[in-house]
Coordinates of N, CA, C and O in Angstrom, one line a residue:
M11 N 0.8 -1.2 0.0 CA 0.0 0.0 0.0 C 0.9 1.2 0.0 O 1.9 1.3 0.7
Y12 N 0.5 2.2 -0.8 CA 1.3 3.5 -0.9 C 1.1 4.3 0.3 O 0.0 4.5 0.8
R13 N 2.3 4.7 0.9 CA 2.2 5.6 2.1 C 2.6 7.0 1.7 O 3.7 7.2 1.1
R14 N 1.8 7.9 2.0 CA 2.0 9.3 1.7 C 3.0 9.9 2.6 O 2.8 9.8 3.9
E15 N 4.0 10.6 2.1 CA 5.0 11.2 3.0 C 4.4 12.6 3.5 O 3.7 13.2 2.8
P16 N 4.8 13.0 4.7 CA 4.3 14.3 5.2 C 4.9 15.4 4.3 O 6.0 15.2 3.7
P17 N 4.2 16.5 4.2 CA 4.8 17.6 3.3 C 6.1 18.1 3.9 O 6.3 18.1 5.1
A18 N 7.0 18.4 3.0 CA 8.3 18.9 3.4 C 8.2 20.3 3.9 O 7.3 21.1 3.5
A19 N 9.0 20.6 4.9 CA 9.0 21.9 5.5 C 9.5 22.9 4.5 O 10.4 22.6 3.7
T20 N 9.0 24.1 4.5 CA 9.4 25.1 3.6 C 10.8 25.6 4.1 O 11.2 25.4 5.2
Q21 N 11.5 26.3 3.2 CA 12.8 26.9 3.6 C 12.7 27.8 4.7 O 13.5 27.9 5.6
E22 N 11.6 28.6 4.7 CA 11.4 29.6 5.8 C 11.2 28.9 7.1 O 11.7 29.3 8.2
E23 N 10.5 27.7 7.1 CA 10.2 27.0 8.3 C 11.5 26.4 8.8 O 11.8 26.4 10.0
I24 N 12.3 25.8 7.9 CA 13.6 25.2 8.3 C 14.5 26.3 9.0 O 15.1 26.0 10.0
M25 N 14.6 27.4 8.4 CA 15.5 28.5 8.9 C 15.0 29.0 10.3 O 15.7 29.3 11.1
S26 N 13.7 29.1 10.4 CA 13.2 29.7 11.7 C 13.4 28.7 12.8 O 13.6 29.1 13.9
V27 N 13.4 27.4 12.5 CA 13.7 26.4 13.5 C 15.2 26.3 13.8 O 15.7 26.3 14.9
A28 N 16.0 26.3 12.7 CA 17.4 26.1 12.8 C 18.2 27.3 13.5 O 19.1 27.1 14.2
L29 N 17.7 28.5 13.2 CA 18.4 29.7 13.8 C 17.9 29.9 15.2 O 17.1 30.8 15.4
T30 N 18.3 29.1 16.1 CA 17.8 29.2 17.5 C 18.2 30.5 18.1 O 19.4 30.9 17.9
P31 N 17.3 31.2 18.7 CA 17.7 32.5 19.4 C 18.8 32.2 20.4 O 18.8 31.2 21.1
G32 N 19.8 33.1 20.5 CA 20.9 33.0 21.4 C 22.1 33.6 20.8 O 22.1 34.3 19.8
T33 N 23.3 33.2 21.4 CA 24.5 33.8 21.0 C 25.3 32.7 20.1 O 25.4 31.6 20.5
W34 N 25.7 33.2 19.0 CA 26.5 32.3 18.0 C 27.9 32.9 17.9 O 28.0 34.2 17.7
N35 N 28.9 32.1 18.0 CA 30.3 32.6 17.9 C 30.9 32.2 16.6 O 30.7 31.1 16.0
L36 N 31.8 33.1 16.0 CA 32.4 32.8 14.7 C 33.3 31.6 14.8 O 34.1 31.4 15.7
D37 N 33.2 30.8 13.8 CA 34.1 29.6 13.6 C 35.1 30.0 12.5 O 34.8 29.9 11.3
L38 N 36.2 30.6 13.0 CA 37.2 31.1 12.1 C 37.8 30.1 11.1 O 38.1 30.4 10.0
A39 N 37.9 28.8 11.6 CA 38.5 27.8 10.7 C 37.6 27.5 9.5 O 38.1 26.9 8.5
H40 N 36.3 27.9 9.5 CA 35.4 27.7 8.4 C 34.9 29.0 7.9 O 33.7 29.1 7.4
T41 N 35.7 30.1 8.0 CA 35.3 31.4 7.6 C 36.3 32.0 6.7 O 37.5 31.8 6.9
E42 N 35.9 32.8 5.7 CA 36.9 33.5 4.9 C 36.4 35.0 4.8 O 35.2 35.2 4.4
I43 N 37.3 35.9 5.1 CA 37.0 37.3 5.0 C 37.9 37.9 3.9 O 39.1 38.1 4.1
G44 N 37.3 38.0 2.7 CA 38.1 38.3 1.5 C 37.9 39.7 1.0 O 36.9 40.4 1.4
F45 N 38.7 40.1 0.1 CA 38.6 41.4 -0.6 C 39.1 41.3 -2.0 O 39.9 40.5 -2.4
V46 N 38.6 42.3 -2.8 CA 39.0 42.4 -4.2 C 39.2 43.9 -4.5 O 38.3 44.7 -4.2
V47 N 40.3 44.2 -5.1 CA 40.5 45.6 -5.5 C 41.2 45.6 -6.9 O 42.0 44.7 -7.2
R48 N 40.9 46.6 -7.7 CA 41.5 46.7 -9.0 C 42.9 47.2 -9.0 O 43.2 48.1 -8.2
H49 N 43.7 46.5 -9.8 CA 45.2 46.9 -9.8 C 45.6 47.3 -11.2 O 45.3 46.7 -12.2
A50 N 46.2 48.5 -11.2 CA 46.7 49.1 -12.5 C 45.6 49.3 -13.5 O 45.9 49.4 -14.7
G51 N 44.3 49.2 -13.1 CA 43.2 49.4 -14.0 C 42.9 48.3 -14.9 O 42.0 48.3 -15.7
I52 N 43.7 47.2 -14.8 CA 43.5 46.1 -15.8 C 43.3 44.7 -15.2 O 42.9 43.8 -15.8
S53 N 43.6 44.6 -13.9 CA 43.4 43.3 -13.2 C 42.9 43.5 -11.8 O 42.7 44.6 -11.4
K54 N 42.7 42.4 -11.1 CA 42.2 42.5 -9.8 C 43.2 41.8 -8.8 O 43.7 40.7 -9.1
V55 N 43.3 42.3 -7.6 CA 44.1 41.7 -6.6 C 43.1 41.2 -5.5 O 42.2 41.9 -5.1
R56 N 43.3 39.9 -5.1 CA 42.4 39.3 -4.1 C 43.3 38.9 -2.9 O 44.4 38.6 -3.0
G57 N 42.6 38.9 -1.8 CA 43.3 38.5 -0.6 C 42.3 38.3 0.5 O 41.1 38.3 0.3
Q58 N 42.8 38.2 1.8 CA 41.9 37.9 2.9 C 42.6 38.4 4.2 O 43.8 38.7 4.3
F59 N 41.7 38.5 5.2 CA 42.2 38.7 6.6 C 42.0 37.3 7.3 O 40.9 36.7 7.2
T60 N 43.1 36.9 7.9 CA 43.0 35.5 8.5 C 42.7 35.4 10.0 O 42.6 34.3 10.5
E61 N 42.7 36.6 10.6 CA 42.4 36.6 12.1 C 41.2 37.5 12.4 O 41.3 38.7 12.0
A62 N 40.2 37.0 12.9 CA 39.0 37.8 13.2 C 38.2 37.1 14.4 O 38.4 35.9 14.7
D63 N 37.3 37.9 14.9 CA 36.4 37.4 16.0 C 35.0 38.0 15.7 O 35.0 39.2 15.4
A64 N 33.9 37.3 15.9 CA 32.6 37.9 15.7 C 31.6 37.2 16.6 O 31.8 36.0 16.9
T65 N 30.6 37.9 17.0 CA 29.5 37.3 17.8 C 28.2 37.7 17.1 O 28.0 38.9 16.7
L66 N 27.3 36.7 16.9 CA 26.0 36.9 16.3 C 25.0 36.6 17.4 O 25.0 35.5 17.9
V67 N 24.1 37.6 17.6 CA 23.0 37.4 18.6 C 21.7 37.3 17.8 O 21.3 38.3 17.2
I68 N 21.1 36.1 17.8 CA 19.8 35.9 17.1 C 18.7 36.2 18.1 O 18.6 35.6 19.2
G69 N 17.8 37.1 17.7 CA 16.6 37.3 18.5 C 15.4 36.7 17.9 O 15.5 35.7 17.2
S70 N 14.2 37.2 18.1 CA 13.0 36.6 17.6 C 12.8 36.9 16.1 O 12.0 36.3 15.4
G71 N 13.6 37.8 15.6 CA 13.5 38.2 14.2 C 14.7 39.0 13.8 O 15.6 39.3 14.6
L72 N 14.7 39.5 12.5 CA 15.8 40.3 12.0 C 16.0 41.5 12.8 O 17.2 41.9 13.1
D73 N 14.9 42.2 13.2 CA 15.0 43.5 13.9 C 15.6 43.3 15.3 O 16.0 44.3 15.9
S74 N 15.6 42.1 15.8 CA 16.1 42.0 17.2 C 17.4 41.1 17.2 O 17.8 40.5 18.2
S75 N 18.1 41.0 16.0 CA 19.3 40.3 15.9 C 20.4 41.3 15.6 O 20.2 42.3 15.1
A76 N 21.7 40.9 16.0 CA 22.8 41.8 15.8 C 24.1 41.0 15.7 O 24.2 39.9 16.1
V77 N 25.1 41.7 15.0 CA 26.4 41.1 14.9 C 27.4 42.1 15.2 O 27.3 43.3 14.8
R78 N 28.5 41.7 15.8 CA 29.7 42.5 16.0 C 30.9 41.7 15.6 O 31.0 40.5 15.9
A79 N 31.8 42.4 14.9 CA 33.0 41.7 14.4 C 34.2 42.6 14.6 O 34.2 43.8 14.5
T80 N 35.4 41.9 14.8 CA 36.7 42.6 14.9 C 37.7 41.8 14.1 O 37.7 40.6 14.2
I81 N 38.4 42.5 13.3 CA 39.4 41.9 12.4 C 40.8 42.5 12.7 O 41.0 43.7 13.0
N82 N 41.7 41.6 12.8 CA 43.1 41.9 13.1 C 43.7 42.4 11.7 O 43.9 41.6 10.8
T83 N 44.1 43.7 11.6 CA 44.6 44.2 10.4 C 45.9 43.6 10.0 O 46.2 43.6 8.8
A84 N 46.7 43.2 11.0 CA 48.0 42.6 10.7 C 47.9 41.3 10.0 O 48.9 40.7 9.5
S85 N 46.7 40.7 10.0 CA 46.5 39.4 9.3 C 46.2 39.5 7.8 O 45.9 38.5 7.2
F86 N 46.3 40.7 7.3 CA 46.1 41.0 5.9 C 47.1 40.1 5.1 O 48.3 40.0 5.3
D87 N 46.5 39.3 4.1 CA 47.3 38.4 3.3 C 46.8 38.4 1.8 O 45.7 38.0 1.5
S88 N 47.7 38.9 0.9 CA 47.3 39.0 -0.5 C 48.3 38.0 -1.3 O 48.4 38.2 -2.5
N89 N 49.0 37.2 -0.6 CA 49.9 36.2 -1.2 C 51.1 36.8 -1.9 O 51.6 36.3 -2.8
D90 N 51.5 38.0 -1.3 CA 52.7 38.6 -1.8 C 53.3 39.4 -0.6 O 52.7 40.4 -0.2
N91 N 54.4 38.9 -0.1 CA 55.0 39.4 1.1 C 55.3 40.9 1.0 O 55.1 41.7 2.0
N92 N 55.9 41.4 -0.1 CA 56.2 42.8 -0.3 C 55.0 43.7 -0.3 O 54.9 44.7 0.4
R93 N 53.9 43.3 -1.0 CA 52.7 44.0 -1.0 C 52.1 44.0 0.4 O 51.6 45.0 0.9
D94 N 52.0 42.9 1.0 CA 51.4 42.8 2.3 C 52.1 43.7 3.3 O 51.5 44.4 4.1
A95 N 53.5 43.8 3.3 CA 54.2 44.6 4.2 C 53.8 46.1 3.9 O 53.7 46.9 4.9
H96 N 53.7 46.5 2.6 CA 53.3 47.8 2.3 C 51.9 48.2 2.8 O 51.7 49.2 3.4
V97 N 51.0 47.3 2.6 CA 49.6 47.5 3.0 C 49.5 47.6 4.5 O 48.7 48.4 5.0
K98 N 50.3 46.8 5.2 CA 50.3 46.9 6.7 C 50.9 48.2 7.2 O 50.8 48.5 8.4
G99 N 51.7 48.8 6.4 CA 52.4 50.0 6.8 C 51.6 51.3 6.9 O 50.4 51.3 6.7
Q100 N 52.3 52.4 7.0 CA 51.6 53.7 7.2 C 50.8 54.2 6.0 O 49.9 55.0 6.1
D101 N 51.2 53.7 4.8 CA 50.5 54.2 3.6 C 49.0 53.6 3.5 O 48.2 54.2 2.9
F102 N 48.8 52.5 4.2 CA 47.5 51.9 4.1 C 46.9 51.7 5.6 O 46.4 52.6 6.1
F103 N 47.0 50.5 6.1 CA 46.3 50.2 7.4 C 47.1 50.7 8.6 O 46.4 50.9 9.7
N104 N 48.4 50.9 8.5 CA 49.1 51.4 9.7 C 48.8 50.5 10.9 O 48.3 51.0 11.9
V105 N 49.1 49.2 10.8 CA 48.6 48.2 11.8 C 49.2 48.5 13.2 O 48.6 48.0 14.2
E106 N 50.3 49.1 13.3 CA 50.9 49.3 14.6 C 50.0 50.3 15.4 O 49.8 50.2 16.6
Q107 N 49.5 51.3 14.7 CA 48.7 52.3 15.4 C 47.2 51.9 15.4 O 46.5 52.2 16.3
F108 N 46.8 51.2 14.4 CA 45.4 50.7 14.2 C 45.3 49.2 14.0 O 45.1 48.8 12.9
P109 N 45.5 48.4 15.1 CA 45.6 47.0 14.9 C 44.3 46.3 14.6 O 44.3 45.1 14.2
K110 N 43.1 47.0 14.8 CA 41.8 46.4 14.6 C 41.0 47.2 13.7 O 41.0 48.4 13.6
M111 N 40.1 46.5 12.9 CA 39.0 47.2 12.3 C 37.7 46.5 12.8 O 37.8 45.3 13.2
T112 N 36.6 47.2 12.9 CA 35.5 46.7 13.5 C 34.2 46.9 12.7 O 34.1 47.8 11.9
F113 N 33.2 46.0 12.9 CA 31.9 46.2 12.3 C 30.9 46.0 13.4 O 31.0 45.0 14.2
R114 N 29.9 46.9 13.5 CA 28.8 46.7 14.4 C 27.5 47.0 13.7 O 27.3 48.0 13.1
S115 N 26.6 46.0 13.7 CA 25.4 46.1 12.9 C 24.4 47.1 13.6 O 24.5 47.2 14.9
S116 N 23.5 47.7 12.8 CA 22.6 48.6 13.4 C 21.1 48.2 13.0 O 20.2 48.8 13.4
G117 N 21.0 47.3 12.1 CA 19.7 46.9 11.7 C 19.7 46.0 10.4 O 20.7 45.9 9.8
A118 N 18.6 45.3 10.1 CA 18.5 44.4 9.0 C 17.1 44.5 8.4 O 16.1 44.6 9.2
E119 N 17.0 44.4 7.1 CA 15.7 44.3 6.4 C 15.8 43.3 5.3 O 16.8 43.1 4.7
G120 N 14.6 42.6 5.2 CA 14.5 41.6 4.2 C 13.9 40.3 4.7 O 13.2 40.3 5.7
S121 N 14.2 39.2 4.0 CA 13.6 37.9 4.5 C 14.7 37.2 5.3 O 15.9 37.6 5.3
A122 N 14.4 36.0 5.8 CA 15.3 35.2 6.6 C 16.4 34.7 5.7 O 17.5 34.4 6.1
E123 N 16.0 34.5 4.4 CA 17.0 33.9 3.4 C 17.9 34.9 2.8 O 19.1 34.6 2.6
Q124 N 17.5 36.1 2.5 CA 18.3 37.2 2.0 C 17.9 38.5 2.6 O 16.7 38.8 2.7
F125 N 18.9 39.3 3.0 CA 18.6 40.5 3.7 C 19.7 41.5 3.6 O 20.8 41.1 3.2
K126 N 19.4 42.8 3.9 CA 20.4 43.8 3.9 C 20.8 44.0 5.4 O 19.9 44.2 6.2
L127 N 22.1 44.0 5.6 CA 22.6 44.2 7.0 C 23.3 45.5 7.0 O 24.3 45.7 6.4
A128 N 22.7 46.5 7.8 CA 23.3 47.8 7.9 C 24.1 47.9 9.2 O 23.9 47.2 10.1
G129 N 25.2 48.7 9.1 CA 26.0 48.8 10.3 C 27.1 49.9 10.1 O 27.1 50.6 9.1
E130 N 28.0 49.9 11.1 CA 29.1 50.9 11.1 C 30.4 50.1 11.0 O 30.7 49.3 11.8
L131 N 31.2 50.5 10.0 CA 32.5 49.9 9.8 C 33.6 50.9 10.2 O 33.5 52.1 9.7
T132 N 34.5 50.5 11.0 CA 35.6 51.4 11.5 C 36.9 50.8 10.9 O 37.3 49.7 11.2
I133 N 37.6 51.7 10.1 CA 38.9 51.4 9.6 C 39.8 52.5 10.0 O 39.5 53.7 9.8
K134 N 40.9 52.2 10.7 CA 41.8 53.2 11.2 C 40.9 54.1 12.2 O 40.3 53.5 13.1
D135 N 40.9 55.4 12.0 CA 40.1 56.2 12.9 C 38.8 56.8 12.3 O 38.3 57.8 12.7
T136 N 38.3 56.1 11.3 CA 37.2 56.6 10.5 C 36.1 55.5 10.7 O 36.3 54.3 10.4
T137 N 34.9 56.0 11.0 CA 33.7 55.1 11.1 C 32.6 55.6 10.2 O 32.3 56.8 10.2
L138 N 32.2 54.7 9.3 CA 31.2 55.1 8.3 C 30.1 54.0 8.2 O 30.4 52.8 8.5
P139 N 28.9 54.4 7.8 CA 27.8 53.4 7.6 C 28.1 52.6 6.3 O 28.6 53.1 5.3
V140 N 27.8 51.3 6.4 CA 27.9 50.4 5.3 C 26.7 49.4 5.3 O 26.0 49.3 6.3
E141 N 26.5 48.8 4.2 CA 25.4 47.9 4.0 C 25.8 46.6 3.3 O 26.3 46.7 2.2
F142 N 25.7 45.5 3.9 CA 26.0 44.2 3.3 C 24.8 43.5 2.8 O 23.7 43.6 3.4
D143 N 24.9 42.9 1.6 CA 23.9 42.0 1.1 C 24.3 40.6 1.6 O 25.4 40.1 1.4
V144 N 23.3 40.1 2.4 CA 23.6 38.8 3.1 C 22.7 37.7 2.6 O 21.5 37.9 2.4
E145 N 23.2 36.5 2.5 CA 22.5 35.3 2.1 C 22.7 34.3 3.2 O 23.8 34.0 3.6
F146 N 21.6 33.8 3.7 CA 21.7 32.7 4.8 C 21.9 31.4 4.1 O 21.1 31.0 3.2
G147 N 23.0 30.7 4.4 CA 23.3 29.4 3.7 C 22.6 28.2 4.3 O 22.6 27.1 3.8
G148 N 22.1 28.4 5.6 CA 21.5 27.2 6.2 C 22.1 26.9 7.6 O 23.1 27.6 8.0
A149 N 21.5 26.0 8.2 CA 22.0 25.6 9.6 C 21.9 24.0 9.7 O 21.1 23.4 9.0
A150 N 22.9 23.5 10.5 CA 22.9 22.0 10.6 C 23.6 21.7 11.9 O 24.4 22.5 12.5
V151 N 23.4 20.5 12.4 CA 24.1 20.0 13.6 C 25.2 19.1 13.0 O 24.9 18.1 12.2
D152 N 26.5 19.3 13.4 CA 27.6 18.6 12.9 C 27.7 17.2 13.7 O 27.0 17.0 14.7
P153 N 28.6 16.3 13.2 CA 28.8 15.0 13.9 C 29.2 15.1 15.3 O 29.1 14.1 16.1
F154 N 29.7 16.3 15.8 CA 30.1 16.5 17.1 C 29.1 17.1 18.0 O 29.3 17.4 19.2
G155 N 27.9 17.4 17.5 CA 26.8 17.9 18.2 C 26.7 19.4 18.2 O 25.8 20.0 18.9
A156 N 27.6 20.1 17.5 CA 27.5 21.6 17.5 C 26.5 22.0 16.4 O 26.4 21.5 15.3
T157 N 25.7 23.0 16.8 CA 24.8 23.6 15.8 C 25.5 24.8 15.1 O 26.0 25.7 15.7
R158 N 25.5 24.6 13.8 CA 26.2 25.6 12.9 C 25.3 26.3 12.0 O 24.3 25.8 11.6
A159 N 25.7 27.6 11.6 CA 24.9 28.3 10.6 C 25.9 29.0 9.7 O 27.0 29.4 10.2
G160 N 25.6 29.2 8.5 CA 26.5 29.8 7.5 C 25.8 31.0 6.8 O 24.6 31.0 6.5
F161 N 26.6 32.0 6.5 CA 26.2 33.2 5.9 C 27.2 33.6 4.9 O 28.4 33.5 5.1
S162 N 26.7 34.2 3.8 CA 27.6 34.9 2.8 C 27.2 36.4 2.7 O 26.0 36.7 2.7
A163 N 28.2 37.3 2.7 CA 27.8 38.7 2.7 C 28.8 39.4 1.8 O 30.0 39.1 1.7
T164 N 28.4 40.5 1.2 CA 29.2 41.3 0.4 C 28.8 42.8 0.4 O 27.7 43.1 0.6
T165 N 29.9 43.6 0.3 CA 29.6 45.1 0.2 C 30.8 45.7 -0.5 O 31.8 45.0 -0.7
V166 N 30.6 46.9 -1.0 CA 31.6 47.6 -1.7 C 31.9 48.9 -1.0 O 30.9 49.7 -0.7
I167 N 33.1 49.2 -0.6 CA 33.4 50.5 0.1 C 34.4 51.3 -0.8 O 35.1 50.8 -1.6
S168 N 34.5 52.6 -0.4 CA 35.6 53.4 -1.0 C 36.7 53.5 0.1 O 36.5 54.0 1.2
R169 N 37.9 53.1 -0.3 CA 39.0 53.1 0.7 C 39.4 54.6 1.0 O 39.8 54.9 2.1
K170 N 39.2 55.5 0.0 CA 39.5 56.9 0.3 C 38.7 57.5 1.4 O 39.1 58.3 2.2
Q171 N 37.4 57.1 1.4 CA 36.5 57.6 2.5 C 37.0 57.2 3.9 O 36.6 57.8 4.9
F172 N 37.8 56.1 3.9 CA 38.3 55.6 5.2 C 39.7 56.1 5.5 O 40.4 55.6 6.3
G173 N 40.1 57.1 4.7 CA 41.5 57.7 4.9 C 42.6 56.9 4.3 O 43.8 57.1 4.7
I174 N 42.3 55.9 3.5 CA 43.4 55.1 2.9 C 43.5 55.6 1.4 O 42.9 55.1 0.5
T175 N 44.4 56.6 1.3 CA 44.4 57.4 0.0 C 45.7 57.1 -0.8 O 45.8 57.7 -1.9
W176 N 46.7 56.4 -0.3 CA 47.9 56.2 -1.1 C 47.6 55.7 -2.5 O 46.8 54.8 -2.7
N177 N 48.4 56.2 -3.4 CA 48.3 55.7 -4.8 C 49.6 56.1 -5.6 O 50.4 56.9 -5.1
A178 N 49.7 55.6 -6.8 CA 50.8 55.9 -7.7 C 50.3 56.1 -9.1 O 49.5 55.2 -9.5
A179 N 50.7 57.1 -9.8 CA 50.2 57.4 -11.1 C 50.9 56.4 -12.1 O 52.0 56.0 -11.9
L180 N 50.1 56.0 -13.1 CA 50.6 55.1 -14.1 C 51.0 56.0 -15.3 O 50.4 57.0 -15.7
E181 N 52.1 55.5 -16.0 CA 52.6 56.3 -17.2 C 51.6 56.4 -18.2 O 51.5 57.5 -18.9
A182 N 50.7 55.4 -18.4 CA 49.7 55.5 -19.5 C 48.4 56.2 -19.0 O 47.5 56.2 -19.7
G183 N 48.4 56.7 -17.8 CA 47.3 57.3 -17.2 C 46.6 56.4 -16.2 O 46.8 55.2 -16.2
G184 N 45.8 57.0 -15.3 CA 45.2 56.2 -14.3 C 46.1 56.0 -13.1 O 47.2 56.6 -13.0
V185 N 45.7 55.2 -12.1 CA 46.4 55.0 -10.9 C 46.6 53.5 -10.7 O 46.0 52.6 -11.3
L186 N 47.6 53.2 -9.8 CA 47.9 51.8 -9.5 C 46.9 51.0 -8.8 O 46.6 49.9 -9.1
V187 N 46.2 51.6 -7.7 CA 45.3 50.9 -6.9 C 43.9 51.6 -7.0 O 43.8 52.8 -6.8
G188 N 42.9 50.8 -7.3 CA 41.5 51.3 -7.4 C 41.0 51.8 -6.0 O 41.5 51.4 -5.0
D189 N 40.0 52.6 -6.1 CA 39.4 53.1 -4.9 C 38.4 52.2 -4.3 O 38.3 52.0 -3.1
K190 N 37.6 51.5 -5.2 CA 36.5 50.7 -4.7 C 37.1 49.3 -4.3 O 37.8 48.7 -5.0
V191 N 36.7 48.9 -3.1 CA 37.1 47.6 -2.6 C 35.9 46.7 -2.3 O 35.0 47.2 -1.6
T192 N 35.8 45.6 -2.9 CA 34.7 44.6 -2.6 C 35.1 43.7 -1.5 O 36.2 43.1 -1.5
I193 N 34.3 43.7 -0.4 CA 34.5 42.8 0.7 C 33.5 41.6 0.6 O 32.3 41.8 0.5
N194 N 34.1 40.4 0.6 CA 33.3 39.2 0.6 C 33.5 38.4 1.9 O 34.7 38.1 2.2
V195 N 32.4 38.0 2.5 CA 32.6 37.3 3.8 C 31.7 36.0 3.6 O 30.6 36.0 3.3
D196 N 32.4 34.9 3.9 CA 31.7 33.6 4.0 C 32.0 33.1 5.4 O 33.1 32.7 5.8
A197 N 30.9 33.2 6.3 CA 31.1 33.0 7.7 C 30.3 31.9 8.2 O 29.2 31.7 7.8
A198 N 31.0 31.1 9.1 CA 30.3 30.0 9.8 C 30.2 30.4 11.3 O 31.2 30.9 11.9
F199 N 29.1 30.2 11.9 CA 28.9 30.5 13.3 C 28.4 29.2 14.1 O 27.8 28.4 13.5
V200 N 28.8 29.1 15.3 CA 28.4 28.0 16.1 C 27.6 28.5 17.3 O 28.0 29.4 18.0
L201 N 26.5 27.9 17.6 CA 25.6 28.2 18.7 C 26.3 28.0 20.0 O 26.8 26.9 20.2
S202 N 26.4 29.0 20.9 CA 27.0 28.8 22.2 C 26.2 27.9 23.0 O 24.9 27.9 23.0
A203 N 26.8 27.1 23.8 CA 26.1 26.2 24.7 C 25.6 26.9 25.9 O 24.7 26.3 26.6
N204 N 26.0 28.1 26.2 CA 25.5 28.8 27.4 C 24.2 29.6 27.1 O 24.1 30.1 26.0

C-alpha cells in the first residue's frame, strides 16, 4: 500500500527552527573574509584577513538580531610578502597604530533567506555606515553535536573615504590601486552552549 510522505517543510520553516535564538560565535576555521581591488586598471588583486572574531546574537526576528566583528589588520594576506608589508604600513592600514577594524550592525531588512545588513565599519580612525547584502546558507548539527549556521555577505566600500588614500600614477594614465574595494565574507557560526 502506498504511504504518503508528510509535506516537506518550507525553507522559511527550516530556517526559523534552525536559527535558534541565542549567541552564536564565529568559527574562524570555516570562515573567509576576503577582498577584491582593481590593480593598475587592468586586473584584480584578491586576498583575505586570516584573524577575526565575531558574535552573532539571534533574537526573535531580523530586527532583534545583531552582529559584532573585529578583524586583526596585521592578518592581511594577499599572497605577496612585499605588497602585504606595504599595505600593513603607514600608507594603508598602519597596523601598529590601528591593529583592529570593527563592524557593528545597526539593523537588517529583508527575508530570513536574503537581507540587507546595515551597520558601522571602522577602519583606522574613521567610522562610516555600510550595508552588506547577506544570504543565509542554512544551519545544521555537525557530527560532534555543534549547531552551525552559515552566511555569505558582500559590500563595496571606498577606501579613500576611510582615509586610505595612497596611490601611484601610471605612465599610461590612471592609478595603480583602485578606490573601490569589494568585501566578501563567508562566515560560519556555532551556537553557544551557554
